[in-house]
Amino acid sequence: MLQLMLYSILLIKEIQRSQPPNKTQGGCWSLLLIHFYYMIYLIGFIVIVVFASLRVVKEYERGVIFFLGKATGVRGPGLIFVIPIFEKMTKTTLRTVTMNIPSQKIITKDNVSIDIAAVAYYKIINPQKSVIAIEDITSAVNQISQTTVRNVVGQFSLDQLLSQTCDINLQIKNVIDGHTEPWGAEVTAVEIKDITLPENMQRAMAKEAEAE
């Protein structure tokens, strides 16, 4: 676009130099040139503004729109027009997020110290809440998941933890989901994926297995 504008200006100057030195015709020609310059600049400005205002929101995304700092709604997917300067758009993804819950030491109800790692799956169901209600939803879900796993697992004995894993997973999921609902997120599943027993208990179980 800039190259076209420069080329037009150079072409007009070349035509102006080739005109006969007639004062009346020269004045009219200069006026036409000035109007032509303004038209070129105006068209260029409009094209730049239009391109700066277009946003592409993918099928699995949504754009939360802020007009002068106030949330006005959610747009997408597709081609979105945003008013420059006055409107800002924040994108969120609607895809399910897989989040690892780091291994942590937990003391069970029967005072056994174990290491537990888990995985949680969540997705955004309300893009506007996920942007307005919480600063960093990924970090928030991760932190509340770690705390919930520790609190819920601590209510069960080791035997219950090993035999009732599915029920415990569901209880952890429901507790986390209750915290994330006001943030516009839904926890779809939580799975305990690794339970590490103390070394002395592992040795005792190994000796018992050998004896049998």
PDB file of C-alpha atoms in Angstrom:
ATOM      1  CA  MET A   1       0.000   0.000   0.000  1.00  0.00           C
ATOM      2  CA  LEU A   2       2.818   2.420   0.879  1.00  0.00           C
ATOM      3  CA  GLN A   3       4.604   1.551  -2.362  1.00  0.00           C
ATOM      4  CA  LEU A   4       1.434   2.379  -4.325  1.00  0.00           C
ATOM      5  CA  MET A   5       1.118   5.748  -2.585  1.00  0.00           C
ATOM      6  CA  LEU A   6       4.764   6.634  -3.298  1.00  0.00           C
ATOM      7  CA  TYR A   7       4.404   5.569  -6.908  1.00  0.00           C
ATOM      8  CA  SER A   8       1.277   7.752  -7.303  1.00  0.00           C
ATOM      9  CA  ILE A   9       3.042  10.786  -5.847  1.00  0.00           C
ATOM     10  CA  LEU A  10       6.044  10.370  -8.154  1.00  0.00           C
ATOM     11  CA  LEU A  11       3.753   9.911 -11.156  1.00  0.00           C
ATOM     12  CA  ILE A  12       1.819  13.091 -10.351  1.00  0.00           C
ATOM     13  CA  LYS A  13       5.007  15.106  -9.974  1.00  0.00           C
ATOM     14  CA  GLU A  14       6.262  13.812 -13.334  1.00  0.00           C
ATOM     15  CA  ILE A  15       2.965  14.805 -15.021  1.00  0.00           C
ATOM     16  CA  GLN A  16       3.106  18.220 -13.370  1.00  0.00           C
ATOM     17  CA  ARG A  17       6.598  18.913 -14.746  1.00  0.00           C
ATOM     18  CA  SER A  18       5.472  17.955 -18.247  1.00  0.00           C
ATOM     19  CA  GLN A  19       2.574  20.501 -18.323  1.00  0.00           C
ATOM     20  CA  PRO A  20       2.931  23.838 -20.242  1.00  0.00           C
ATOM     21  CA  PRO A  21       3.604  26.932 -18.105  1.00  0.00           C
ATOM     22  CA  ASN A  22       0.076  28.345 -18.297  1.00  0.00           C
ATOM     23  CA  LYS A  23      -0.880  30.127 -15.049  1.00  0.00           C
ATOM     24  CA  THR A  24      -4.604  29.414 -15.283  1.00  0.00           C
ATOM     25  CA  GLN A  25      -4.194  25.807 -16.245  1.00  0.00           C
ATOM     26  CA  GLY A  26      -1.331  25.443 -13.763  1.00  0.00           C
ATOM     27  CA  GLY A  27      -3.512  26.670 -10.888  1.00  0.00           C
ATOM     28  CA  CYS A  28      -6.327  24.280 -11.746  1.00  0.00           C
ATOM     29  CA  TRP A  29      -3.894  21.451 -12.175  1.00  0.00           C
ATOM     30  CA  SER A  30      -2.286  22.149  -8.799  1.00  0.00           C
ATOM     31  CA  LEU A  31      -5.693  22.159  -7.117  1.00  0.00           C
ATOM     32  CA  LEU A  32      -6.549  18.819  -8.701  1.00  0.00           C
ATOM     33  CA  LEU A  33      -3.216  17.419  -7.567  1.00  0.00           C
ATOM     34  CA  ILE A  34      -3.841  18.546  -3.986  1.00  0.00           C
ATOM     35  CA  HIS A  35      -7.257  16.868  -3.971  1.00  0.00           C
ATOM     36  CA  PHE A  36      -5.744  13.729  -5.462  1.00  0.00           C
ATOM     37  CA  TYR A  37      -3.062  13.680  -2.746  1.00  0.00           C
ATOM     38  CA  TYR A  38      -5.712  13.937  -0.039  1.00  0.00           C
ATOM     39  CA  MET A  39      -7.709  11.121  -1.612  1.00  0.00           C
ATOM     40  CA  ILE A  40      -4.655   8.858  -1.732  1.00  0.00           C
ATOM     41  CA  TYR A  41      -3.809   9.571   1.930  1.00  0.00           C
ATOM     42  CA  LEU A  42      -7.421   9.087   3.012  1.00  0.00           C
ATOM     43  CA  ILE A  43      -7.793   5.777   1.208  1.00  0.00           C
ATOM     44  CA  GLY A  44      -4.470   4.579   2.619  1.00  0.00           C
ATOM     45  CA  PHE A  45      -5.489   5.571   6.143  1.00  0.00           C
ATOM     46  CA  ILE A  46      -8.835   3.781   5.840  1.00  0.00           C
ATOM     47  CA  VAL A  47      -7.185   0.600   4.539  1.00  0.00           C
ATOM     48  CA  ILE A  48      -4.639   0.614   7.395  1.00  0.00           C
ATOM     49  CA  VAL A  49      -7.370   1.157  10.019  1.00  0.00           C
ATOM     50  CA  VAL A  50      -9.519  -1.652   8.578  1.00  0.00           C
ATOM     51  CA  PHE A  51      -6.647  -4.130   8.584  1.00  0.00           C
ATOM     52  CA  ALA A  52      -5.682  -3.097  12.136  1.00  0.00           C
ATOM     53  CA  SER A  53      -9.278  -3.706  13.267  1.00  0.00           C
ATOM     54  CA  LEU A  54      -9.643  -7.271  11.993  1.00  0.00           C
ATOM     55  CA  ARG A  55      -9.030 -10.257  14.264  1.00  0.00           C
ATOM     56  CA  VAL A  56      -9.324 -13.970  13.520  1.00  0.00           C
ATOM     57  CA  VAL A  57     -10.805 -16.129  16.297  1.00  0.00           C
ATOM     58  CA  LYS A  58     -10.381 -19.882  15.768  1.00  0.00           C
ATOM     59  CA  GLU A  59     -13.168 -22.421  16.161  1.00  0.00           C
ATOM     60  CA  TYR A  60     -11.942 -23.500  19.610  1.00  0.00           C
ATOM     61  CA  GLU A  61     -11.403 -19.913  20.851  1.00  0.00           C
ATOM     62  CA  ARG A  62     -13.571 -17.035  21.985  1.00  0.00           C
ATOM     63  CA  GLY A  63     -12.721 -13.342  22.263  1.00  0.00           C
ATOM     64  CA  VAL A  64     -13.801 -11.338  25.309  1.00  0.00           C
ATOM     65  CA  ILE A  65     -14.324  -7.715  24.213  1.00  0.00           C
ATOM     66  CA  PHE A  66     -13.587  -4.685  26.413  1.00  0.00           C
ATOM     67  CA  PHE A  67     -14.900  -1.285  25.313  1.00  0.00           C
ATOM     68  CA  LEU A  68     -13.019   1.487  27.149  1.00  0.00           C
ATOM     69  CA  GLY A  69     -12.214  -1.026  29.892  1.00  0.00           C
ATOM     70  CA  LYS A  70     -15.758  -2.393  30.277  1.00  0.00           C
ATOM     71  CA  ALA A  71     -16.581  -5.960  29.248  1.00  0.00           C
ATOM     72  CA  THR A  72     -19.243  -5.850  26.546  1.00  0.00           C
ATOM     73  CA  GLY A  73     -19.507  -9.482  25.476  1.00  0.00           C
ATOM     74  CA  VAL A  74     -17.930 -12.487  23.794  1.00  0.00           C
ATOM     75  CA  ARG A  75     -17.291 -12.826  20.051  1.00  0.00           C
ATOM     76  CA  GLY A  76     -16.208 -15.608  17.750  1.00  0.00           C
ATOM     77  CA  PRO A  77     -15.388 -17.814  16.088  1.00  0.00           C
ATOM     78  CA  GLY A  78     -14.506 -16.274  12.722  1.00  0.00           C
ATOM     79  CA  LEU A  79     -13.446 -12.846  11.516  1.00  0.00           C
ATOM     80  CA  ILE A  80     -13.969 -10.203  14.214  1.00  0.00           C
ATOM     81  CA  PHE A  81     -13.987  -6.423  13.846  1.00  0.00           C
ATOM     82  CA  VAL A  82     -12.525  -4.508  16.813  1.00  0.00           C
ATOM     83  CA  ILE A  83     -12.719  -0.710  17.009  1.00  0.00           C
ATOM     84  CA  PRO A  84      -9.103   0.504  17.266  1.00  0.00           C
ATOM     85  CA  ILE A  85      -8.094   2.284  20.493  1.00  0.00           C
ATOM     86  CA  PHE A  86     -11.573   1.908  22.015  1.00  0.00           C
ATOM     87  CA  GLU A  87     -11.884  -1.887  22.018  1.00  0.00           C
ATOM     88  CA  LYS A  88      -9.520  -4.588  23.222  1.00  0.00           C
ATOM     89  CA  MET A  89      -9.931  -8.324  22.848  1.00  0.00           C
ATOM     90  CA  THR A  90      -8.664 -11.117  25.121  1.00  0.00           C
ATOM     91  CA  LYS A  91      -8.726 -14.645  23.701  1.00  0.00           C
ATOM     92  CA  THR A  92      -9.563 -17.786  25.682  1.00  0.00           C
ATOM     93  CA  THR A  93      -9.536 -21.411  24.575  1.00  0.00           C
ATOM     94  CA  LEU A  94     -12.498 -23.758  24.954  1.00  0.00           C
ATOM     95  CA  ARG A  95     -10.436 -26.924  24.550  1.00  0.00           C
ATOM     96  CA  THR A  96     -10.007 -29.330  27.462  1.00  0.00           C
ATOM     97  CA  VAL A  97      -6.753 -28.639  29.316  1.00  0.00           C
ATOM     98  CA  THR A  98      -4.685 -31.507  30.734  1.00  0.00           C
ATOM     99  CA  MET A  99      -2.987 -30.407  33.936  1.00  0.00           C
ATOM    100  CA  ASN A 100      -0.534 -32.480  35.955  1.00  0.00           C
ATOM    101  CA  ILE A 101      -0.879 -32.218  39.732  1.00  0.00           C
ATOM    102  CA  PRO A 102       2.677 -32.539  41.072  1.00  0.00           C
ATOM    103  CA  SER A 103       3.584 -35.343  43.439  1.00  0.00           C
ATOM    104  CA  GLN A 104       3.247 -34.339  47.088  1.00  0.00           C
ATOM    105  CA  LYS A 105       3.671 -36.018  50.452  1.00  0.00           C
ATOM    106  CA  ILE A 106       0.382 -36.787  52.180  1.00  0.00           C
ATOM    107  CA  ILE A 107      -0.322 -38.433  55.533  1.00  0.00           C
ATOM    108  CA  THR A 108      -3.285 -40.784  55.350  1.00  0.00           C
ATOM    109  CA  LYS A 109      -5.908 -41.268  58.060  1.00  0.00           C
ATOM    110  CA  ASP A 110      -3.915 -44.201  59.495  1.00  0.00           C
ATOM    111  CA  ASN A 111      -0.717 -42.076  59.649  1.00  0.00           C
ATOM    112  CA  VAL A 112       1.052 -43.504  56.608  1.00  0.00           C
ATOM    113  CA  SER A 113       3.212 -41.036  54.675  1.00  0.00           C
ATOM    114  CA  ILE A 114       2.803 -41.485  50.924  1.00  0.00           C
ATOM    115  CA  ASP A 115       3.617 -39.570  47.741  1.00  0.00           C
ATOM    116  CA  ILE A 116       0.672 -38.995  45.393  1.00  0.00           C
ATOM    117  CA  ALA A 117       0.622 -37.545  41.865  1.00  0.00           C
ATOM    118  CA  ALA A 118      -2.568 -36.910  39.920  1.00  0.00           C
ATOM    119  CA  VAL A 119      -3.871 -35.398  36.701  1.00  0.00           C
ATOM    120  CA  ALA A 120      -6.870 -33.102  36.225  1.00  0.00           C
ATOM    121  CA  TYR A 121      -8.850 -32.195  33.116  1.00  0.00           C
ATOM    122  CA  TYR A 122     -10.777 -28.941  32.876  1.00  0.00           C
ATOM    123  CA  LYS A 123     -12.254 -26.632  30.244  1.00  0.00           C
ATOM    124  CA  ILE A 124     -13.602 -23.087  30.011  1.00  0.00           C
ATOM    125  CA  ILE A 125     -17.403 -22.931  29.857  1.00  0.00           C
ATOM    126  CA  ASN A 126     -17.786 -19.172  30.430  1.00  0.00           C
ATOM    127  CA  PRO A 127     -15.048 -17.171  28.660  1.00  0.00           C
ATOM    128  CA  GLN A 128     -16.090 -13.846  30.173  1.00  0.00           C
ATOM    129  CA  LYS A 129     -15.898 -15.133  33.765  1.00  0.00           C
ATOM    130  CA  SER A 130     -12.562 -16.828  33.099  1.00  0.00           C
ATOM    131  CA  VAL A 131     -11.065 -13.476  32.097  1.00  0.00           C
ATOM    132  CA  ILE A 132     -12.785 -11.168  34.602  1.00  0.00           C
ATOM    133  CA  ALA A 133     -13.154 -13.300  37.747  1.00  0.00           C
ATOM    134  CA  ILE A 134      -9.605 -14.707  37.939  1.00  0.00           C
ATOM    135  CA  GLU A 135      -6.205 -13.389  36.860  1.00  0.00           C
ATOM    136  CA  ASP A 136      -4.556 -16.684  35.853  1.00  0.00           C
ATOM    137  CA  ILE A 137      -7.047 -19.539  35.728  1.00  0.00           C
ATOM    138  CA  THR A 138      -4.448 -22.222  34.908  1.00  0.00           C
ATOM    139  CA  SER A 139      -2.368 -21.396  37.968  1.00  0.00           C
ATOM    140  CA  ALA A 140      -5.489 -21.086  40.148  1.00  0.00           C
ATOM    141  CA  VAL A 141      -6.839 -24.503  39.098  1.00  0.00           C
ATOM    142  CA  ASN A 142      -3.421 -26.062  39.671  1.00  0.00           C
ATOM    143  CA  GLN A 143      -3.091 -24.628  43.177  1.00  0.00           C
ATOM    144  CA  ILE A 144      -6.619 -25.547  44.281  1.00  0.00           C
ATOM    145  CA  SER A 145      -6.136 -29.046  42.838  1.00  0.00           C
ATOM    146  CA  GLN A 146      -2.998 -29.658  44.890  1.00  0.00           C
ATOM    147  CA  THR A 147      -4.717 -28.485  48.075  1.00  0.00           C
ATOM    148  CA  THR A 148      -7.850 -30.545  47.397  1.00  0.00           C
ATOM    149  CA  VAL A 149      -5.920 -33.754  46.686  1.00  0.00           C
ATOM    150  CA  ARG A 150      -4.020 -33.337  49.947  1.00  0.00           C
ATOM    151  CA  ASN A 151      -7.160 -32.627  52.008  1.00  0.00           C
ATOM    152  CA  VAL A 152      -9.349 -35.359  50.507  1.00  0.00           C
ATOM    153  CA  VAL A 153      -6.730 -38.128  50.503  1.00  0.00           C
ATOM    154  CA  GLY A 154      -5.898 -37.320  54.135  1.00  0.00           C
ATOM    155  CA  GLN A 155      -9.434 -38.355  55.101  1.00  0.00           C
ATOM    156  CA  PHE A 156      -8.879 -41.987  53.996  1.00  0.00           C
ATOM    157  CA  SER A 157      -6.698 -44.828  55.180  1.00  0.00           C
ATOM    158  CA  LEU A 158      -4.147 -46.442  52.894  1.00  0.00           C
ATOM    159  CA  ASP A 159      -6.349 -49.512  52.342  1.00  0.00           C
ATOM    160  CA  GLN A 160      -9.299 -47.304  51.397  1.00  0.00           C
ATOM    161  CA  LEU A 161      -7.103 -45.269  49.079  1.00  0.00           C
ATOM    162  CA  LEU A 162      -6.002 -48.403  47.222  1.00  0.00           C
ATOM    163  CA  SER A 163      -9.447 -50.018  47.077  1.00  0.00           C
ATOM    164  CA  GLN A 164     -11.691 -46.974  46.567  1.00  0.00           C
ATOM    165  CA  THR A 165      -9.617 -44.969  44.115  1.00  0.00           C
ATOM    166  CA  CYS A 166     -12.521 -44.271  41.739  1.00  0.00           C
ATOM    167  CA  ASP A 167     -14.731 -42.891  44.507  1.00  0.00           C
ATOM    168  CA  ILE A 168     -11.889 -40.737  45.835  1.00  0.00           C
ATOM    169  CA  ASN A 169     -11.196 -39.401  42.324  1.00  0.00           C
ATOM    170  CA  LEU A 170     -14.848 -38.393  41.993  1.00  0.00           C
ATOM    171  CA  GLN A 171     -14.836 -36.673  45.374  1.00  0.00           C
ATOM    172  CA  ILE A 172     -11.690 -34.705  44.499  1.00  0.00           C
ATOM    173  CA  LYS A 173     -13.241 -33.702  41.160  1.00  0.00           C
ATOM    174  CA  ASN A 174     -16.449 -32.450  42.785  1.00  0.00           C
ATOM    175  CA  VAL A 175     -14.573 -30.364  45.361  1.00  0.00           C
ATOM    176  CA  ILE A 176     -12.314 -28.749  42.725  1.00  0.00           C
ATOM    177  CA  ASP A 177     -15.296 -28.148  40.443  1.00  0.00           C
ATOM    178  CA  GLY A 178     -17.078 -26.278  43.225  1.00  0.00           C
ATOM    179  CA  HIS A 179     -14.146 -23.863  43.457  1.00  0.00           C
ATOM    180  CA  THR A 180     -13.698 -23.361  39.708  1.00  0.00           C
ATOM    181  CA  GLU A 181     -17.359 -22.821  38.776  1.00  0.00           C
ATOM    182  CA  PRO A 182     -17.322 -19.092  39.728  1.00  0.00           C
ATOM    183  CA  TRP A 183     -14.244 -18.723  37.483  1.00  0.00           C
ATOM    184  CA  GLY A 184     -16.096 -20.032  34.417  1.00  0.00           C
ATOM    185  CA  ALA A 185     -14.272 -23.386  34.347  1.00  0.00           C
ATOM    186  CA  GLU A 186     -15.550 -26.950  34.654  1.00  0.00           C
ATOM    187  CA  VAL A 187     -13.430 -29.856  35.907  1.00  0.00           C
ATOM    188  CA  THR A 188     -14.347 -32.909  33.843  1.00  0.00           C
ATOM    189  CA  ALA A 189     -12.143 -35.515  35.559  1.00  0.00           C
ATOM    190  CA  VAL A 190      -9.424 -36.060  38.160  1.00  0.00           C
ATOM    191  CA  GLU A 191      -7.326 -39.213  38.259  1.00  0.00           C
ATOM    192  CA  ILE A 192      -4.761 -40.325  40.851  1.00  0.00           C
ATOM    193  CA  LYS A 193      -2.026 -41.712  38.625  1.00  0.00           C
ATOM    194  CA  ASP A 194       0.783 -42.603  41.033  1.00  0.00           C
ATOM    195  CA  ILE A 195       0.949 -43.673  44.693  1.00  0.00           C
ATOM    196  CA  THR A 196       4.418 -44.158  46.182  1.00  0.00           C
ATOM    197  CA  LEU A 197       4.646 -46.004  49.501  1.00  0.00           C
ATOM    198  CA  PRO A 198       7.430 -45.467  52.090  1.00  0.00           C
ATOM    199  CA  GLU A 199      10.526 -47.606  51.521  1.00  0.00           C
ATOM    200  CA  ASN A 200      10.132 -49.530  54.789  1.00  0.00           C
ATOM    201  CA  MET A 201       6.566 -50.450  53.845  1.00  0.00           C
ATOM    202  CA  GLN A 202       7.679 -51.506  50.374  1.00  0.00           C
ATOM    203  CA  ARG A 203      10.348 -53.770  51.900  1.00  0.00           C
ATOM    204  CA  ALA A 204       7.845 -55.250  54.342  1.00  0.00           C
ATOM    205  CA  MET A 205       5.379 -55.960  51.546  1.00  0.00           C
ATOM    206  CA  ALA A 206       8.148 -57.517  49.451  1.00  0.00           C
ATOM    207  CA  LYS A 207       9.180 -59.834  52.332  1.00  0.00           C
ATOM    208  CA  GLU A 208       5.563 -60.809  52.903  1.00  0.00           C
ATOM    209  CA  ALA A 209       5.153 -61.586  49.218  1.00  0.00           C
ATOM    210  CA  GLU A 210       8.326 -63.733  49.264  1.00  0.00           C
ATOM    211  CA  ALA A 211       7.148 -65.582  52.340  1.00  0.00           C
ATOM    212  CA  GLU A 212       3.886 -66.451  50.657  1.00  0.00           C
TER     213      GLU A 212
END
